[in-house]
mmCIF file of C-alpha atoms in Angstrom:
data_model
loop_
_atom_site.group_PDB
_atom_site.id
_atom_site.type_symbol
_atom_site.label_atom_id
_atom_site.label_comp_id
_atom_site.label_asym_id
_atom_site.label_seq_id
_atom_site.Cartn_x
_atom_site.Cartn_y
_atom_site.Cartn_z
ATOM 1 C CA MET A 1 17.273 -7.412 37.798
ATOM 2 C CA LYS A 2 17.973 -3.467 38.441
ATOM 3 C CA TYR A 3 16.737 -2.202 35.405
ATOM 4 C CA SER A 4 18.339 1.523 35.693
ATOM 5 C CA GLN A 5 21.768 0.075 36.078
ATOM 6 C CA ILE A 6 21.395 -2.322 33.128
ATOM 7 C CA ARG A 7 20.115 0.237 30.911
ATOM 8 C CA GLN A 8 22.768 2.666 31.924
ATOM 9 C CA TYR A 9 25.448 -0.231 31.241
ATOM 10 C CA PHE A 10 24.131 -0.544 27.762
ATOM 11 C CA HIS A 11 24.514 3.288 27.284
ATOM 12 C CA GLN A 12 27.890 3.369 28.284
ATOM 13 C CA ILE A 13 28.835 0.522 25.756
ATOM 14 C CA ALA A 14 26.892 2.319 22.820
ATOM 15 C CA GLU A 15 27.886 0.828 19.508
ATOM 16 C CA LEU A 16 26.423 1.729 15.753
ATOM 17 C CA SER A 17 24.585 -0.338 13.634
ATOM 18 C CA GLY A 18 26.194 -3.439 12.169
ATOM 19 C CA HIS A 19 28.937 -3.162 15.134
ATOM 20 C CA GLU A 20 27.076 -4.439 18.162
ATOM 21 C CA SER A 21 29.283 -7.142 19.064
ATOM 22 C CA ILE A 22 29.698 -6.359 22.876
ATOM 23 C CA THR A 23 26.183 -5.355 23.116
ATOM 24 C CA SER A 24 24.942 -8.648 21.627
ATOM 25 C CA GLN A 25 27.496 -10.414 23.772
ATOM 26 C CA GLU A 26 26.020 -8.976 26.936
ATOM 27 C CA ILE A 27 22.488 -9.478 25.825
ATOM 28 C CA TYR A 28 23.483 -13.423 25.393
ATOM 29 C CA ARG A 29 25.059 -13.376 28.690
ATOM 30 C CA ILE A 30 22.054 -12.043 30.719
ATOM 31 C CA LEU A 31 19.811 -14.130 28.727
ATOM 32 C CA ASP A 32 21.862 -17.409 29.263
ATOM 33 C CA GLN A 33 21.348 -16.852 33.206
ATOM 34 C CA LEU A 34 17.609 -16.565 32.638
ATOM 35 C CA GLN A 35 17.603 -20.154 30.933
ATOM 36 C CA PRO A 36 15.254 -19.539 28.212
ATOM 37 C CA THR A 37 14.309 -22.794 26.035
ATOM 38 C CA ASP A 38 16.514 -21.657 23.344
ATOM 39 C CA ILE A 39 18.923 -18.442 22.517
ATOM 40 C CA TYR A 40 19.659 -18.124 18.578
ATOM 41 C CA ARG A 41 22.809 -16.205 17.259
ATOM 42 C CA PHE A 42 23.171 -15.603 13.668
ATOM 43 C CA THR A 43 26.495 -15.433 11.439
ATOM 44 C CA ASP A 44 25.240 -12.571 9.091
ATOM 45 C CA SER A 45 24.178 -10.017 11.948
ATOM 46 C CA TYR A 46 24.349 -9.326 15.649
ATOM 47 C CA ASN A 47 20.270 -10.142 15.819
ATOM 48 C CA LEU A 48 19.463 -12.449 18.874
ATOM 49 C CA ILE A 49 16.250 -14.278 19.144
ATOM 50 C CA SER A 50 15.425 -15.834 22.686
ATOM 51 C CA VAL A 51 12.416 -18.604 22.651
ATOM 52 C CA PHE A 52 10.291 -19.395 25.644
ATOM 53 C CA ASP A 53 8.480 -22.331 24.422
ATOM 54 C CA SER A 54 5.854 -23.969 26.794
ATOM 55 C CA GLY A 55 5.552 -27.466 24.481
ATOM 56 C CA ILE A 56 2.009 -27.115 24.203
ATOM 57 C CA PRO A 57 0.062 -25.865 21.086
ATOM 58 C CA GLY A 58 -0.991 -22.388 21.516
ATOM 59 C CA PRO A 59 -0.142 -18.926 19.994
ATOM 60 C CA THR A 60 3.327 -17.843 18.900
ATOM 61 C CA LEU A 61 3.883 -13.996 19.837
ATOM 62 C CA LEU A 62 7.046 -12.030 18.800
ATOM 63 C CA PHE A 63 8.297 -9.112 20.744
ATOM 64 C CA ARG A 64 11.101 -6.650 19.250
ATOM 65 C CA GLY A 65 13.810 -4.619 21.213
ATOM 66 C CA ASP A 66 16.398 -2.797 19.207
ATOM 67 C CA MET A 67 20.081 -2.564 20.495
ATOM 68 C CA ASP A 68 21.830 -0.212 18.157
ATOM 69 C CA ALA A 69 23.107 3.299 18.710
ATOM 70 C CA VAL A 70 23.232 6.602 16.447
ATOM 71 C CA ALA A 71 26.265 8.309 15.406
ATOM 72 C CA VAL A 72 26.149 11.240 17.773
ATOM 73 C CA ASN A 73 28.904 12.404 20.235
ATOM 74 C CA GLU A 74 27.969 11.871 24.056
ATOM 75 C CA TYR A 75 28.180 15.568 25.814
ATOM 76 C CA LEU A 76 25.785 14.877 28.696
ATOM 77 C CA PRO A 77 27.352 15.329 32.109
ATOM 78 C CA ILE A 78 26.288 11.700 33.364
ATOM 79 C CA SER A 79 28.300 9.259 35.001
ATOM 80 C CA TYR A 80 27.164 6.491 32.469
ATOM 81 C CA ALA A 81 28.080 8.432 29.419
ATOM 82 C CA SER A 82 28.875 6.658 26.180
ATOM 83 C CA LYS A 83 32.838 5.632 26.299
ATOM 84 C CA ASN A 84 32.698 5.454 22.411
ATOM 85 C CA SER A 85 32.958 8.497 20.137
ATOM 86 C CA ASN A 86 30.384 9.304 17.753
ATOM 87 C CA ALA A 87 28.129 6.707 19.235
ATOM 88 C CA SER A 88 25.679 7.258 21.684
ATOM 89 C CA HIS A 89 21.924 6.047 22.530
ATOM 90 C CA LYS A 90 20.228 9.375 21.376
ATOM 91 C CA CYS A 91 17.342 6.977 20.009
ATOM 92 C CA GLY A 92 16.590 5.095 23.436
ATOM 93 C CA HIS A 93 17.647 1.656 22.133
ATOM 94 C CA ASP A 94 19.039 0.971 25.463
ATOM 95 C CA GLY A 95 15.934 1.552 26.944
ATOM 96 C CA HIS A 96 14.210 -0.702 24.538
ATOM 97 C CA THR A 97 16.517 -3.446 24.824
ATOM 98 C CA THR A 98 16.459 -3.500 28.761
ATOM 99 C CA ILE A 99 12.667 -3.675 28.614
ATOM 100 C CA LEU A 100 12.976 -6.672 26.769
ATOM 101 C CA LEU A 101 15.441 -8.185 29.007
ATOM 102 C CA GLY A 102 12.873 -7.481 31.683
ATOM 103 C CA LEU A 103 10.305 -9.140 29.808
ATOM 104 C CA ALA A 104 12.544 -12.127 29.734
ATOM 105 C CA GLU A 105 12.977 -12.095 33.509
ATOM 106 C CA LYS A 106 9.286 -12.429 34.085
ATOM 107 C CA LEU A 107 8.785 -15.237 31.340
ATOM 108 C CA ALA A 108 11.609 -16.977 33.142
ATOM 109 C CA ALA A 109 10.070 -16.749 36.505
ATOM 110 C CA ASN A 110 6.525 -17.694 35.102
ATOM 111 C CA PRO A 111 7.000 -19.371 31.578
ATOM 112 C CA PRO A 112 4.169 -19.318 29.418
ATOM 113 C CA LYS A 113 1.462 -22.314 29.725
ATOM 114 C CA GLN A 114 0.747 -22.614 26.068
ATOM 115 C CA GLY A 115 2.306 -21.595 22.812
ATOM 116 C CA LYS A 116 5.416 -19.845 22.149
ATOM 117 C CA ILE A 117 7.025 -16.398 22.778
ATOM 118 C CA LEU A 118 10.130 -15.034 20.721
ATOM 119 C CA LEU A 119 12.008 -11.983 21.827
ATOM 120 C CA PHE A 120 13.794 -10.426 19.144
ATOM 121 C CA PHE A 121 16.846 -8.315 20.029
ATOM 122 C CA GLN A 122 17.559 -6.536 16.817
ATOM 123 C CA ALA A 123 20.706 -4.928 15.702
ATOM 124 C CA GLU A 124 20.810 -2.278 12.666
ATOM 125 C CA GLU A 125 17.545 -0.784 13.071
ATOM 126 C CA GLU A 126 18.730 2.483 12.359
ATOM 127 C CA THR A 127 20.062 1.539 9.130
ATOM 128 C CA GLY A 128 17.075 -0.532 8.184
ATOM 129 C CA GLN A 129 19.030 -3.793 7.866
ATOM 130 C CA GLY A 130 18.263 -5.561 10.918
ATOM 131 C CA CYS A 131 14.705 -7.282 10.282
ATOM 132 C CA GLN A 132 15.947 -7.865 6.589
ATOM 133 C CA HIS A 133 18.739 -9.703 7.737
ATOM 134 C CA LEU A 134 16.509 -11.902 10.006
ATOM 135 C CA ILE A 135 13.860 -12.778 7.149
ATOM 136 C CA ASP A 136 16.837 -13.590 5.084
ATOM 137 C CA THR A 137 17.670 -16.266 7.420
ATOM 138 C CA HIS A 138 14.471 -17.843 7.121
ATOM 139 C CA PHE A 139 14.425 -18.339 10.725
ATOM 140 C CA LEU A 140 10.922 -17.374 11.102
ATOM 141 C CA SER A 141 9.614 -20.006 8.720
ATOM 142 C CA ASN A 142 10.080 -22.286 11.531
ATOM 143 C CA TYR A 143 7.296 -20.651 13.448
ATOM 144 C CA HIS A 144 3.621 -20.062 12.839
ATOM 145 C CA ILE A 145 3.721 -16.340 14.132
ATOM 146 C CA ASP A 146 0.562 -14.952 15.102
ATOM 147 C CA GLN A 147 1.503 -11.417 15.985
ATOM 148 C CA VAL A 148 4.382 -9.235 16.523
ATOM 149 C CA PHE A 149 4.703 -6.290 18.859
ATOM 150 C CA ALA A 150 7.349 -3.604 19.502
ATOM 151 C CA LEU A 151 7.333 0.015 21.051
ATOM 152 C CA HIS A 152 9.396 2.796 20.583
ATOM 153 C CA ASN A 153 9.641 5.613 23.542
ATOM 154 C CA ILE A 154 8.271 9.064 22.025
ATOM 155 C CA PRO A 155 9.433 12.349 23.249
ATOM 156 C CA GLY A 156 6.779 15.201 23.758
ATOM 157 C CA PHE A 157 3.995 12.669 24.878
ATOM 158 C CA PRO A 158 2.857 12.377 28.650
ATOM 159 C CA THR A 159 5.422 10.011 30.627
ATOM 160 C CA HIS A 160 3.990 6.507 30.386
ATOM 161 C CA SER A 161 1.278 7.067 27.965
ATOM 162 C CA ILE A 162 0.829 4.472 25.135
ATOM 163 C CA ILE A 163 0.601 5.994 21.562
ATOM 164 C CA CYS A 164 -0.918 4.178 18.823
ATOM 165 C CA ARG A 165 -3.060 4.042 15.725
ATOM 166 C CA LYS A 166 -4.520 1.738 13.197
ATOM 167 C CA GLN A 167 -2.946 1.034 9.983
ATOM 168 C CA SER A 168 0.205 3.231 9.093
ATOM 169 C CA PHE A 169 1.916 4.004 12.634
ATOM 170 C CA THR A 170 5.103 5.202 10.741
ATOM 171 C CA CYS A 171 5.803 6.231 7.098
ATOM 172 C CA ALA A 172 7.500 4.321 4.468
ATOM 173 C CA VAL A 173 11.074 5.637 3.981
ATOM 174 C CA VAL A 174 13.634 4.933 1.271
ATOM 175 C CA SER A 175 16.857 6.821 0.533
ATOM 176 C CA CYS A 176 18.200 7.028 -3.052
ATOM 177 C CA GLU A 177 21.573 7.767 -4.673
ATOM 178 C CA ILE A 178 21.866 8.442 -8.197
ATOM 179 C CA GLN A 179 25.144 8.683 -10.137
ATOM 180 C CA LEU A 180 25.459 10.594 -13.368
ATOM 181 C CA ILE A 181 28.191 9.170 -15.667
ATOM 182 C CA GLY A 182 29.475 11.352 -18.435
ATOM 183 C CA LYS A 183 32.819 12.944 -19.517
ATOM 184 C CA THR A 184 35.326 15.441 -18.746
ATOM 185 C CA ALA A 185 37.004 18.061 -20.826
ATOM 186 C CA HIS A 186 39.302 20.835 -20.566
ATOM 187 C CA ALA A 187 37.265 23.870 -18.859
ATOM 188 C CA ALA A 188 38.121 26.034 -21.910
ATOM 189 C CA GLU A 189 36.477 23.506 -24.171
ATOM 190 C CA PRO A 190 33.259 22.698 -21.951
ATOM 191 C CA GLN A 191 31.265 21.567 -25.496
ATOM 192 C CA ASN A 192 33.909 18.639 -25.859
ATOM 193 C CA SER A 193 32.142 17.234 -22.268
ATOM 194 C CA ILE A 194 29.375 15.221 -21.414
ATOM 195 C CA SER A 195 27.928 17.357 -18.718
ATOM 196 C CA PRO A 196 25.702 15.949 -16.244
ATOM 197 C CA PHE A 197 24.379 19.235 -15.114
ATOM 198 C CA SER A 198 21.201 19.528 -17.294
ATOM 199 C CA ALA A 199 19.959 16.062 -16.245
ATOM 200 C CA ALA A 200 20.659 17.224 -12.445
ATOM 201 C CA THR A 201 18.609 20.106 -12.718
ATOM 202 C CA GLY A 202 15.735 18.400 -14.601
ATOM 203 C CA ILE A 203 15.726 15.438 -12.067
ATOM 204 C CA THR A 204 15.968 17.850 -9.020
ATOM 205 C CA GLN A 205 13.107 20.011 -10.064
ATOM 206 C CA GLN A 206 10.839 17.431 -11.358
ATOM 207 C CA LEU A 207 11.347 15.489 -8.085
ATOM 208 C CA MET A 208 10.456 18.491 -5.753
ATOM 209 C CA THR A 209 7.174 18.823 -7.814
ATOM 210 C CA PHE A 210 6.080 15.534 -5.905
ATOM 211 C CA ASN A 211 5.976 17.196 -2.564
ATOM 212 C CA HIS A 212 3.126 17.305 -0.547
ATOM 213 C CA THR A 213 3.791 18.156 2.841
ATOM 214 C CA ASN A 214 0.443 18.463 4.787
ATOM 215 C CA LEU A 215 0.465 15.248 6.736
ATOM 216 C CA GLN A 216 -3.276 15.538 6.990
ATOM 217 C CA ASP A 217 -3.535 14.775 3.227
ATOM 218 C CA LYS A 218 -4.051 11.370 1.913
ATOM 219 C CA ASP A 219 -1.394 11.856 -0.367
ATOM 220 C CA TYR A 220 1.264 13.141 1.972
ATOM 221 C CA GLN A 221 4.796 12.633 0.698
ATOM 222 C CA ILE A 222 8.000 14.289 0.756
ATOM 223 C CA ILE A 223 11.259 14.037 -1.421
ATOM 224 C CA THR A 224 14.226 15.981 0.595
ATOM 225 C CA LEU A 225 17.474 16.608 -1.276
ATOM 226 C CA ILE A 226 20.187 15.408 0.836
ATOM 227 C CA GLU A 227 23.456 15.838 -1.538
ATOM 228 C CA SER A 228 23.818 17.292 -5.071
ATOM 229 C CA HIS A 229 27.356 17.250 -6.413
ATOM 230 C CA LEU A 230 28.684 17.812 -9.806
ATOM 231 C CA GLY A 231 32.451 17.490 -10.885
ATOM 232 C CA GLU A 232 35.400 18.089 -8.383
ATOM 233 C CA THR A 233 37.507 20.845 -7.120
ATOM 234 C CA ALA A 234 39.680 21.069 -10.429
ATOM 235 C CA TYR A 235 39.251 24.513 -12.323
ATOM 236 C CA GLY A 236 40.693 23.658 -15.429
ATOM 237 C CA VAL A 237 38.377 20.531 -15.848
ATOM 238 C CA ALA A 238 34.430 20.701 -17.099
ATOM 239 C CA ALA A 239 32.503 18.338 -14.819
ATOM 240 C CA GLY A 240 31.437 15.117 -16.178
ATOM 241 C CA ASN A 241 29.952 13.462 -13.335
ATOM 242 C CA GLY A 242 27.514 13.886 -10.557
ATOM 243 C CA VAL A 243 25.569 12.431 -7.610
ATOM 244 C CA LEU A 244 22.130 13.233 -6.355
ATOM 245 C CA ARG A 245 20.910 11.758 -3.074
ATOM 246 C CA PHE A 246 17.345 12.166 -1.980
ATOM 247 C CA THR A 247 15.312 10.754 1.047
ATOM 248 C CA ILE A 248 11.556 9.705 0.225
ATOM 249 C CA ARG A 249 8.933 9.268 2.614
ATOM 250 C CA ALA A 250 5.034 8.319 2.236
ATOM 251 C CA LYS A 251 2.331 7.244 4.425
ATOM 252 C CA THR A 252 1.930 3.797 2.967
ATOM 253 C CA GLU A 253 4.355 1.173 1.437
ATOM 254 C CA GLU A 254 2.069 1.375 -1.937
ATOM 255 C CA GLN A 255 2.351 5.110 -2.248
ATOM 256 C CA LEU A 256 6.178 4.655 -1.833
ATOM 257 C CA GLN A 257 6.595 1.931 -4.406
ATOM 258 C CA ASN A 258 4.714 4.100 -6.652
ATOM 259 C CA LEU A 259 6.768 6.990 -6.157
ATOM 260 C CA ILE A 260 9.841 5.061 -6.511
ATOM 261 C CA CYS A 261 8.822 3.788 -10.020
ATOM 262 C CA LYS A 262 7.713 7.506 -10.887
ATOM 263 C CA ILE A 263 11.340 8.637 -9.919
ATOM 264 C CA GLU A 264 13.338 5.842 -12.200
ATOM 265 C CA ASN A 265 11.255 6.936 -14.975
ATOM 266 C CA ILE A 266 12.079 10.573 -14.581
ATOM 267 C CA VAL A 267 15.548 9.949 -14.214
ATOM 268 C CA LYS A 268 15.956 7.696 -17.441
ATOM 269 C CA GLN A 269 13.877 10.532 -19.431
ATOM 270 C CA GLU A 270 16.205 13.380 -18.176
ATOM 271 C CA VAL A 271 19.412 11.387 -18.948
ATOM 272 C CA GLU A 272 18.317 10.438 -22.123
ATOM 273 C CA LYS A 273 18.268 14.105 -23.027
ATOM 274 C CA THR A 274 22.071 14.463 -22.756
ATOM 275 C CA LYS A 275 23.614 12.180 -25.454
ATOM 276 C CA GLY A 276 26.135 9.681 -24.173
ATOM 277 C CA LEU A 277 25.380 10.483 -20.378
ATOM 278 C CA ASN A 278 24.808 7.137 -18.257
ATOM 279 C CA PHE A 279 23.309 6.616 -14.835
ATOM 280 C CA SER A 280 22.696 4.418 -11.938
ATOM 281 C CA ILE A 281 20.549 4.326 -9.184
ATOM 282 C CA ARG A 282 20.826 2.758 -5.773
ATOM 283 C CA TRP A 283 18.050 2.480 -3.110
ATOM 284 C CA LEU A 284 19.272 2.579 0.361
ATOM 285 C CA GLU A 285 17.945 2.080 3.734
ATOM 286 C CA HIS A 286 14.403 1.040 3.231
ATOM 287 C CA PHE A 287 12.137 1.488 6.049
ATOM 288 C CA ALA A 288 8.645 -0.232 5.299
ATOM 289 C CA ALA A 289 5.751 1.459 6.748
ATOM 290 C CA SER A 290 4.803 -0.122 10.251
ATOM 291 C CA TYR A 291 1.382 -1.431 9.761
ATOM 292 C CA ASN A 292 -0.907 -1.893 12.582
ATOM 293 C CA THR A 293 -3.601 -4.200 12.236
ATOM 294 C CA ASP A 294 -7.312 -3.557 13.826
ATOM 295 C CA LYS A 295 -7.026 -6.737 16.117
ATOM 296 C CA ALA A 296 -3.603 -6.093 17.458
ATOM 297 C CA VAL A 297 -4.536 -2.281 18.069
ATOM 298 C CA GLU A 298 -7.802 -3.428 19.829
ATOM 299 C CA LEU A 299 -5.531 -5.667 22.376
ATOM 300 C CA LEU A 300 -3.239 -2.778 23.044
ATOM 301 C CA GLU A 301 -5.975 -0.728 23.976
ATOM 302 C CA LYS A 302 -7.496 -3.020 26.444
ATOM 303 C CA CYS A 303 -4.181 -3.998 27.756
ATOM 304 C CA THR A 304 -3.524 -0.103 28.358
ATOM 305 C CA LYS A 305 -6.665 0.359 30.258
ATOM 306 C CA ASP A 306 -5.835 -2.809 32.183
ATOM 307 C CA CYS A 307 -2.582 -1.149 33.240
ATOM 308 C CA GLY A 308 -4.314 2.226 34.226
ATOM 309 C CA LEU A 309 -2.292 3.827 31.598
ATOM 310 C CA THR A 310 -3.337 6.689 29.239
ATOM 311 C CA TYR A 311 -4.261 5.749 25.663
ATOM 312 C CA ILE A 312 -3.339 8.271 22.814
ATOM 313 C CA GLU A 313 -4.712 7.927 19.387
ATOM 314 C CA LYS A 314 -2.734 9.678 16.715
ATOM 315 C CA ASP A 315 -4.575 10.917 13.656
ATOM 316 C CA GLN A 316 -1.837 10.735 11.739
ATOM 317 C CA PRO A 317 1.311 8.577 11.333
ATOM 318 C CA PHE A 318 4.678 9.687 12.617
ATOM 319 C CA THR A 319 6.851 10.872 9.566
ATOM 320 C CA TRP A 320 9.956 8.706 10.459
ATOM 321 C CA GLY A 321 10.714 5.319 9.412
ATOM 322 C CA GLU A 322 11.139 2.260 11.732
ATOM 323 C CA ASP A 323 12.802 -1.083 10.842
ATOM 324 C CA PHE A 324 10.014 -2.946 12.426
ATOM 325 C CA GLY A 325 7.725 -1.990 9.729
ATOM 326 C CA LEU A 326 9.056 -4.710 7.347
ATOM 327 C CA LEU A 327 7.844 -7.441 10.088
ATOM 328 C CA THR A 328 4.136 -5.697 10.142
ATOM 329 C CA GLN A 329 4.263 -6.057 6.193
ATOM 330 C CA LEU A 330 4.720 -9.847 6.910
ATOM 331 C CA TYR A 331 2.805 -10.631 10.094
ATOM 332 C CA PRO A 332 -0.013 -9.119 11.850
ATOM 333 C CA GLY A 333 0.784 -6.910 14.778
ATOM 334 C CA VAL A 334 1.499 -3.383 16.213
ATOM 335 C CA LEU A 335 4.009 -0.839 16.506
ATOM 336 C CA PHE A 336 3.324 1.705 19.337
ATOM 337 C CA GLY A 337 4.748 4.547 21.326
ATOM 338 C CA LEU A 338 5.725 4.820 25.041
ATOM 339 C CA GLY A 339 5.607 8.545 26.061
ATOM 340 C CA SER A 340 9.103 9.515 27.491
ATOM 341 C CA GLY A 341 7.887 12.610 28.827
ATOM 342 C CA GLU A 342 6.597 16.045 27.370
ATOM 343 C CA ASP A 343 9.615 17.553 28.279
ATOM 344 C CA CYS A 344 12.000 15.112 26.965
ATOM 345 C CA PRO A 345 14.643 16.020 24.339
ATOM 346 C CA PRO A 346 13.659 14.657 20.652
ATOM 347 C CA LEU A 347 15.362 11.603 19.442
ATOM 348 C CA HIS A 348 18.554 12.085 18.065
ATOM 349 C CA HIS A 349 19.317 15.192 19.881
ATOM 350 C CA PRO A 350 22.365 15.469 22.067
ATOM 351 C CA ASP A 351 20.532 16.111 25.146
ATOM 352 C CA PHE A 352 18.319 13.064 24.854
ATOM 353 C CA ASP A 353 18.680 10.257 27.303
ATOM 354 C CA PHE A 354 15.994 7.699 27.747
ATOM 355 C CA PRO A 355 13.979 8.095 31.105
ATOM 356 C CA ASP A 356 14.470 4.878 33.442
ATOM 357 C CA GLU A 357 11.113 5.241 34.739
ATOM 358 C CA ILE A 358 9.330 4.066 31.829
ATOM 359 C CA ILE A 359 11.188 0.906 31.567
ATOM 360 C CA GLU A 360 8.581 -0.918 33.710
ATOM 361 C CA THR A 361 5.990 0.561 32.109
ATOM 362 C CA GLY A 362 7.141 -1.279 28.697
ATOM 363 C CA ILE A 363 7.669 -4.668 30.452
ATOM 364 C CA ASN A 364 4.259 -4.594 32.205
ATOM 365 C CA ILE A 365 2.472 -3.644 28.760
ATOM 366 C CA PHE A 366 4.280 -6.239 26.833
ATOM 367 C CA TRP A 367 3.380 -8.639 29.952
ATOM 368 C CA LYS A 368 -0.391 -7.607 29.693
ATOM 369 C CA ILE A 369 -0.255 -8.395 26.114
ATOM 370 C CA ILE A 370 0.886 -11.997 27.081
ATOM 371 C CA GLU A 371 -1.762 -12.330 29.740
ATOM 372 C CA LYS A 372 -4.421 -11.475 27.478
ATOM 373 C CA SER A 373 -3.600 -13.756 24.981
ATOM 374 C CA LYS A 374 -4.159 -16.232 27.583
ATOM 375 C CA MET A 375 -0.853 -17.933 27.205
ATOM 376 C CA LEU A 376 -0.066 -18.062 31.134
ATOM 377 C CA ASN A 377 -3.033 -20.170 32.427
#
């Protein structure tokens, strides 16, 4: 298997979250050639799970690799540029998929002697829905999963380095849409309207007071205003409706849930100040904090040393969200970073391209985890 060719092929067929039909088909085609014990497809998503089952009691490990692209046009002058407009692998999921396929190839050549290994090829990571879709199928209840593992390439860190920390590795993140529903009136008679203006202003001002932007602080949390919109472009009509959209993030899942309760109470209180005004709240794209257990992190440290790689312990979690966090809230495990180069453009940047040279590093660290779990002898 020529990893760079496979990665670049997936780069060319980049598909957005929820639309990974061709990507999923191609992953299945490659896996089928490797003849694992089972390959499972799902009706509600393009998720795939490949199982390598020894048939002998032992540990059950799950490894995740995501497959979806982001909504960024490809402008790089490369021979394998994305063929799909407004879809490109600017987060490196083409590389993550290739790493997991490389691990499947090694398992096909040297199957586990005890226990089971699940390879989870995840769709819809960017929207925070892929893991939830898998959980909702109850597929994982068929297995006693001992540990879960995933990596994400991290620009700005030395190539091939392993980046990790105990407890929260990425923040808990959720998006919020608040609809304010009043009544319009003639612009000459705004007193006859039910205006969302006062509630929108009060909600926004109060939510901004929750911001603690110093990542070193225990109570770090950020509420970012994404959109504020009242009324329509109709100069003869007083605004009667509005929408506020925010993204909320915190260090831990518990902290985020507490913040959600506070926000809901504030919205209710502010809306009640305007007689006749109604509201609705939608919580969207929830990314649970990725929680790394001590045991899994210690295993990763040993594997990093055995592979001759540099281990970097991060003092604070990354501020972005990762859908794998939902699995780490349910099962022991670890999400860690794989350095993609100090000069590598940042994730989601138009100039980003996954460095092929770290594919084998990702495969090897996953393989070493399996070895250390004593599943190959």
